[in-house]
Short mmCIF file of N, CA and C in Angstrom, two decimals:
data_model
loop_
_atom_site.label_atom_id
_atom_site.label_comp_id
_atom_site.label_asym_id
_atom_site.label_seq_id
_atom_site.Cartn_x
_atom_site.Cartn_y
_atom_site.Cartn_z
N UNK A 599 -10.65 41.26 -11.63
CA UNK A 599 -10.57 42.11 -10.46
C UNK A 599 -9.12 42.48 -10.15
N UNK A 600 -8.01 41.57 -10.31
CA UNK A 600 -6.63 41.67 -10.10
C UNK A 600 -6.06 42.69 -10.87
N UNK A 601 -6.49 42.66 -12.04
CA UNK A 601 -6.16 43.84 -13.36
C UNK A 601 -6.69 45.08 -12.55
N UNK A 602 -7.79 45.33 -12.61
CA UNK A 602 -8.45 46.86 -12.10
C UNK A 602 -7.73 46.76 -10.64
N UNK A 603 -7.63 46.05 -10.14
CA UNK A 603 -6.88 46.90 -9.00
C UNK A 603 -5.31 46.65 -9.18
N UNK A 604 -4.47 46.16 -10.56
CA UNK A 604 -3.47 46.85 -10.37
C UNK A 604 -3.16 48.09 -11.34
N UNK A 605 -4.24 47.94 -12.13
CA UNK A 605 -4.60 49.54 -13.20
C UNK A 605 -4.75 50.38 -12.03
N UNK A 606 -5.03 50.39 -10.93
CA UNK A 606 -5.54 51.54 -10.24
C UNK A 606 -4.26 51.81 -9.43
N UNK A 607 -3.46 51.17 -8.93
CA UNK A 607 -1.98 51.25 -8.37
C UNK A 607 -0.79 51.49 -9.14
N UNK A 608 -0.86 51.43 -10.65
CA UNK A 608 -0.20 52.03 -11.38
C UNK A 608 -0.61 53.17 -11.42
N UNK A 609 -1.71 53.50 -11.56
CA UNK A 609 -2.16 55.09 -12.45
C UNK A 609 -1.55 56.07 -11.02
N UNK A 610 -1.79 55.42 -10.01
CA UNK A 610 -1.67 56.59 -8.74
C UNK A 610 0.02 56.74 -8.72
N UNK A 611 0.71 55.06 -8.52
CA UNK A 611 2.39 55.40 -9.02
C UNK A 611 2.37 56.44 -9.98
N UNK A 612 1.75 56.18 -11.04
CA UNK A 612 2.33 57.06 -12.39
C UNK A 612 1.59 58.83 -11.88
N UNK A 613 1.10 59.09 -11.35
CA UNK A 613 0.62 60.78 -10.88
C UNK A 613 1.26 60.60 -9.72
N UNK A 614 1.39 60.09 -9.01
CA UNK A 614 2.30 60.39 -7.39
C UNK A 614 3.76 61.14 -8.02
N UNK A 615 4.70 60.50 -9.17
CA UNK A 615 5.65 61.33 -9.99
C UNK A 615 5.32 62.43 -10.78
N UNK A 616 3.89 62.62 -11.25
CA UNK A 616 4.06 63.52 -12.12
C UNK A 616 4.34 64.88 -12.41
N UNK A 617 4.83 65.51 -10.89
CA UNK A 617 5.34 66.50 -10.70
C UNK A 617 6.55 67.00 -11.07
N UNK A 618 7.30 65.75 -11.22
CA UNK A 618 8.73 65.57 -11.52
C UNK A 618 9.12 65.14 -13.17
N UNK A 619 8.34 65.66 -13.82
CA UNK A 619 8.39 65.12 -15.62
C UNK A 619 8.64 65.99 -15.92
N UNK A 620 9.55 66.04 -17.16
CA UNK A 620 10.04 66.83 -18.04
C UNK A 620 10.87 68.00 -17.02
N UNK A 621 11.16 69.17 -17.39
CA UNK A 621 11.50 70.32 -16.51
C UNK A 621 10.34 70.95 -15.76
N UNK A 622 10.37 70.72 -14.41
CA UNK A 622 9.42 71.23 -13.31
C UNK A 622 9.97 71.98 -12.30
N UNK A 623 9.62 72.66 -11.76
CA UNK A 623 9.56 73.50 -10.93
C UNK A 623 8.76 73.40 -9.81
N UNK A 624 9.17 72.64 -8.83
CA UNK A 624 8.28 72.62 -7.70
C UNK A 624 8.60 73.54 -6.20
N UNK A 625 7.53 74.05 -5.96
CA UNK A 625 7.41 75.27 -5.00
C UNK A 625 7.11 74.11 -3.36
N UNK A 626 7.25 73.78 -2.47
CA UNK A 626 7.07 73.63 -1.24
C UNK A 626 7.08 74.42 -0.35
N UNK A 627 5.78 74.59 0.09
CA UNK A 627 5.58 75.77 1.50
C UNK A 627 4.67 75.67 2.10
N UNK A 628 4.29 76.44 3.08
CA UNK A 628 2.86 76.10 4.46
C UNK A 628 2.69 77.42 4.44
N UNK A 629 1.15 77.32 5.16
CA UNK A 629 0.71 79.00 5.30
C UNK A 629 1.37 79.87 6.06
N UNK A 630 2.03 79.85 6.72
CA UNK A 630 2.71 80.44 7.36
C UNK A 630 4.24 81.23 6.78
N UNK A 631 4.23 80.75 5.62
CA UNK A 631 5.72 81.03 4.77
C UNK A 631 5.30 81.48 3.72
N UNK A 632 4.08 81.96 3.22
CA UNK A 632 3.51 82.39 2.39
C UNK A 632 3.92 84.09 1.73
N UNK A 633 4.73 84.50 2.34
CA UNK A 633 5.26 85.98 2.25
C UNK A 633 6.78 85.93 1.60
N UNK A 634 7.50 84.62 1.89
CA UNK A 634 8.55 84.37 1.54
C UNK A 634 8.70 83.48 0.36
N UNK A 635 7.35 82.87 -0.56
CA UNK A 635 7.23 82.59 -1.86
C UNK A 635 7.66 83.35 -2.83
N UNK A 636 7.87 82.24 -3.85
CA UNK A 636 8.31 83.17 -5.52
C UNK A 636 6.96 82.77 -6.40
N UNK A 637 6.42 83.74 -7.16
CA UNK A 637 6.08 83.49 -7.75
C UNK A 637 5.76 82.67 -9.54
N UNK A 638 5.31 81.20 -9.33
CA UNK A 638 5.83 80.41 -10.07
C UNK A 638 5.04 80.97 -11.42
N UNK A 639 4.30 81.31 -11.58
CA UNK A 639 3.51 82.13 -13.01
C UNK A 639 5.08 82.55 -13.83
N UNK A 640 6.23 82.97 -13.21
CA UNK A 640 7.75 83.11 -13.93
C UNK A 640 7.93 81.68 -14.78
N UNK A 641 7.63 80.53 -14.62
CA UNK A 641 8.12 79.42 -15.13
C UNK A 641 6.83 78.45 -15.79
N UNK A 642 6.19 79.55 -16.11
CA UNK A 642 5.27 79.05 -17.10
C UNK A 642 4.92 78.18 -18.03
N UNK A 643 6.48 78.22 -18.76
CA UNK A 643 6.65 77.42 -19.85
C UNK A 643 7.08 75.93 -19.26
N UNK A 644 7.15 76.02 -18.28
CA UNK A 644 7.66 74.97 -17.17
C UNK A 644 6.10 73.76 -16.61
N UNK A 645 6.33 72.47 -16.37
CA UNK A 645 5.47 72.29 -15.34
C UNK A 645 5.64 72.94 -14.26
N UNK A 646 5.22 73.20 -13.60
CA UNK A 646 4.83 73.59 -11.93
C UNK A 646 3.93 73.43 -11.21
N UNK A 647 3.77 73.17 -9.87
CA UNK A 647 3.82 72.50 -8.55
C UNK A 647 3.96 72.97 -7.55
N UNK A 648 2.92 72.86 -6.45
CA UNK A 648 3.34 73.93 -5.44
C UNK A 648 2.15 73.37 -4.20
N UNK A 649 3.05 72.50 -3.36
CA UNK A 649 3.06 71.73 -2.28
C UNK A 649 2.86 72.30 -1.06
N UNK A 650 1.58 72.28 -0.10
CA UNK A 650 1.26 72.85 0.95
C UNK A 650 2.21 71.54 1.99
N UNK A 651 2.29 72.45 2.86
CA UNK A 651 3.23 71.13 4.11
C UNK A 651 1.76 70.58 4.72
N UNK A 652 0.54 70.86 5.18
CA UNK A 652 -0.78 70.61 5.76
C UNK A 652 -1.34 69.34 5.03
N UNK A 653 -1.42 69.55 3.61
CA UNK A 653 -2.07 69.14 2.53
C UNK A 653 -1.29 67.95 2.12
N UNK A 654 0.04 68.41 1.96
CA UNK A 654 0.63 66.81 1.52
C UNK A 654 2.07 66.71 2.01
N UNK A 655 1.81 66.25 3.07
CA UNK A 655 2.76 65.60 4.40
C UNK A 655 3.54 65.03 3.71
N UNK A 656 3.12 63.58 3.16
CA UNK A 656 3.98 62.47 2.73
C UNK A 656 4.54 63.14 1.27
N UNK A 657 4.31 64.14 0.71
CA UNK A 657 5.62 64.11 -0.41
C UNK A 657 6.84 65.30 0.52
N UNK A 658 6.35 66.07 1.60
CA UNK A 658 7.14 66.70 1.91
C UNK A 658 8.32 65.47 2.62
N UNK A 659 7.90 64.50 3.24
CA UNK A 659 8.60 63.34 4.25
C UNK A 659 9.51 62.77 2.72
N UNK A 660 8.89 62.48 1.49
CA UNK A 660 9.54 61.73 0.73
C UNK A 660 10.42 62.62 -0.20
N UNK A 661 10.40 63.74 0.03
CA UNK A 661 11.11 64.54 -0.87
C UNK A 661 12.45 65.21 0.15
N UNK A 662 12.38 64.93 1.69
CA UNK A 662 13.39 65.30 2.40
C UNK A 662 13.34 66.87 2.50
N UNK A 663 11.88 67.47 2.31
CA UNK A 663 11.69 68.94 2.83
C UNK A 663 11.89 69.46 4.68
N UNK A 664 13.20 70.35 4.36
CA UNK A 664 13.46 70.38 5.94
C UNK A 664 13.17 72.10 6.34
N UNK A 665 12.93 72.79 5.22
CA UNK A 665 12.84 74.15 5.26
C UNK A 665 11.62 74.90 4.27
N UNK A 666 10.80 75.48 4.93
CA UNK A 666 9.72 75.72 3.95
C UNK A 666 9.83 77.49 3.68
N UNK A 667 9.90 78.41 2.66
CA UNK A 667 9.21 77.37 1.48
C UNK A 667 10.68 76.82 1.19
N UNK A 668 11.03 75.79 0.51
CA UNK A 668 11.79 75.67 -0.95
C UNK A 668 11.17 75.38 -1.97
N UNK A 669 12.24 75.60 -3.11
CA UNK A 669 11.96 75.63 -4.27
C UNK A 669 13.15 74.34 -4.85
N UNK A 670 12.61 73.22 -5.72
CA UNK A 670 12.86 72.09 -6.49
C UNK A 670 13.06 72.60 -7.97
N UNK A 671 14.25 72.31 -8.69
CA UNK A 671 14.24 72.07 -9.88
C UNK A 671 14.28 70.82 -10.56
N UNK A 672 13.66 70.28 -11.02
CA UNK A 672 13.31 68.52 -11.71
C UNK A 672 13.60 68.68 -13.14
N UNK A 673 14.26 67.78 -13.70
CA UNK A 673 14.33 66.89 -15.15
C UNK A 673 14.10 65.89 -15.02
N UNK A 674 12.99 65.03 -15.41
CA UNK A 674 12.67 63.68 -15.84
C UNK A 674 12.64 62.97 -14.52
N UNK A 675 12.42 63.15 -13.36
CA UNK A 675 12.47 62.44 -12.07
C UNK A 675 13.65 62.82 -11.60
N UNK A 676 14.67 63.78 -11.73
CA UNK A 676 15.94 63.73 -11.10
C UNK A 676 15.97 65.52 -10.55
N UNK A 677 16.59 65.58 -9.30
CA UNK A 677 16.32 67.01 -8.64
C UNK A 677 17.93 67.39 -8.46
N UNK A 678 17.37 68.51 -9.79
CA UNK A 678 18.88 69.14 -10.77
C UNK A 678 19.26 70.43 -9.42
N UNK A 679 18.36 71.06 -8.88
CA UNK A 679 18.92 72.69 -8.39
C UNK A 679 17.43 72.23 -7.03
N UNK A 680 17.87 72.88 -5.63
CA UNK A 680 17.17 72.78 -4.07
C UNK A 680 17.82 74.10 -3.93
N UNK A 681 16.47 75.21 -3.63
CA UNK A 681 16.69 76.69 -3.20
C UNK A 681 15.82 76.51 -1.51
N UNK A 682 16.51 76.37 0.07
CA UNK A 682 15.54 76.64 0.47
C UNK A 682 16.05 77.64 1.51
N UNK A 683 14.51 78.03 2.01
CA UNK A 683 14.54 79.34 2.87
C UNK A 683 15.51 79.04 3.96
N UNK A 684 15.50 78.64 4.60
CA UNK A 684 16.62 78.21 6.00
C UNK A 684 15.18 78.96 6.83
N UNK A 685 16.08 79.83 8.18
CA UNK A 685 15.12 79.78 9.29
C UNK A 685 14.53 81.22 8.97
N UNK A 686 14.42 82.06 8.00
CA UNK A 686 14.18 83.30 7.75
C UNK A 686 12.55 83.37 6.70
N UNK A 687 12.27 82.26 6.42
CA UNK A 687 11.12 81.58 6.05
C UNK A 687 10.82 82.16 4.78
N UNK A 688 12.12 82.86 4.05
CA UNK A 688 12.07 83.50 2.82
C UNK A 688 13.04 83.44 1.99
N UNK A 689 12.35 83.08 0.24
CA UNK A 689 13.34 82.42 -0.49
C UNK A 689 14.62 83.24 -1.02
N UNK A 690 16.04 83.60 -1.15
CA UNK A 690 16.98 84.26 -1.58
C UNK A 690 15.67 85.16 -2.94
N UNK A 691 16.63 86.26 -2.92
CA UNK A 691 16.34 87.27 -3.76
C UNK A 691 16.50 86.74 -5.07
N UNK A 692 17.43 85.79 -5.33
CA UNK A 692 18.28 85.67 -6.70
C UNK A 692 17.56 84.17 -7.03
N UNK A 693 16.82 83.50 -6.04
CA UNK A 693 15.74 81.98 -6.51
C UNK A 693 15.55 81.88 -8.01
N UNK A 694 14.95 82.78 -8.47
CA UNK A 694 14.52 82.76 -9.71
C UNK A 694 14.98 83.11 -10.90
N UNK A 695 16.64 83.53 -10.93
CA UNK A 695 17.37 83.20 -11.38
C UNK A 695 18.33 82.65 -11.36
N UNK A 696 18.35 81.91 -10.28
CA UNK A 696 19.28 80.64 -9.56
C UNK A 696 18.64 79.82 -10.58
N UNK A 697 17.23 79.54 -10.53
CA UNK A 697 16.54 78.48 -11.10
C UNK A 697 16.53 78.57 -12.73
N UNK A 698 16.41 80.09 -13.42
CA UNK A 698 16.76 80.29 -15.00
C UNK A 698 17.38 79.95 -15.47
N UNK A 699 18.75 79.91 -15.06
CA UNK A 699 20.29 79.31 -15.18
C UNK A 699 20.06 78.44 -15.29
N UNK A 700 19.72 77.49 -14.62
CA UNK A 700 19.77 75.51 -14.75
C UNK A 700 19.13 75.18 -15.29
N UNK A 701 18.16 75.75 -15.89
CA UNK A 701 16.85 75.62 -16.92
C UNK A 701 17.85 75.90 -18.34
N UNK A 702 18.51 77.00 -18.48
CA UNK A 702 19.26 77.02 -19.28
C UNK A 702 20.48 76.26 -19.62
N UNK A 703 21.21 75.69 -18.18
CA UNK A 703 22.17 74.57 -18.64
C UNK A 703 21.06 73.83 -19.33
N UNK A 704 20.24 72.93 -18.78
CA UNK A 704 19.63 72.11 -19.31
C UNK A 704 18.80 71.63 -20.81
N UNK A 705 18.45 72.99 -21.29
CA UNK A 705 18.03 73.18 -21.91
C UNK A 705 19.36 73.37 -23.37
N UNK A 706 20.64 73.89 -23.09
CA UNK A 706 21.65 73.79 -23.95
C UNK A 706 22.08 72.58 -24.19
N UNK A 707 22.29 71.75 -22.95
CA UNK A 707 22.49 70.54 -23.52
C UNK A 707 21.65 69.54 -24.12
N UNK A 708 20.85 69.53 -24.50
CA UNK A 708 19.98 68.74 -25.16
C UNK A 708 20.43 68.79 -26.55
N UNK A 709 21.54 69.65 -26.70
CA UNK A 709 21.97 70.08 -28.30
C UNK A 709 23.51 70.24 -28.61
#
């Protein structure tokens, strides 16, 4: 019984991160900021992620989301590039190639 319930507290640790593996792209926003999104279908080749504030409170509290939407750039658990709206509830024009760029540092150095 001790095993299955700590198989079951790992597996949820191990998906509670899995947003943050490899190069991800995570989107944070609420319905209300929905006009001031990027569209993540651009980072395809990417994981991506895209966090309602209603829906999941506690990763917005644990991720230190103070402005919705933003936008997260992740390598391997570590948050490389933070694009967020401020009080205009809409992401910079240039987000999505703010975010190409660091995809591309990242991606050069591996070599």
């Amino acid at each position: 019984m001790r095993l299955l319930i700590f198989l079951f507290l790992f597996s949820l640790a191990s998906y509670s991160q899995g947003y943050k593996e490899k190069i991800s792209v995570v989107q944070y926003s609420a319905e209300f900021a929905k006009d001031g999104e990027i569209d993540l279908k651009k980072f395809k080749a990417y994981n991506t992620h895209h966090f309602d504030l209603i829906k999941d409170q506690k990763i917005f509290i644990k991720e230190d989301i103070q402005f919705v939407p933003t936008l997260i750039l992740y390598q391997n658990g570590k948050e490389i590039k933070r694009i967020e709206a401020g009080i205009s509830l809409k992401l910079q024009e240039d987000a999505i190639e703010k975010i190409n760029k660091e995809i591309d540092n990242l991606l050069s150095s591996r070599f």
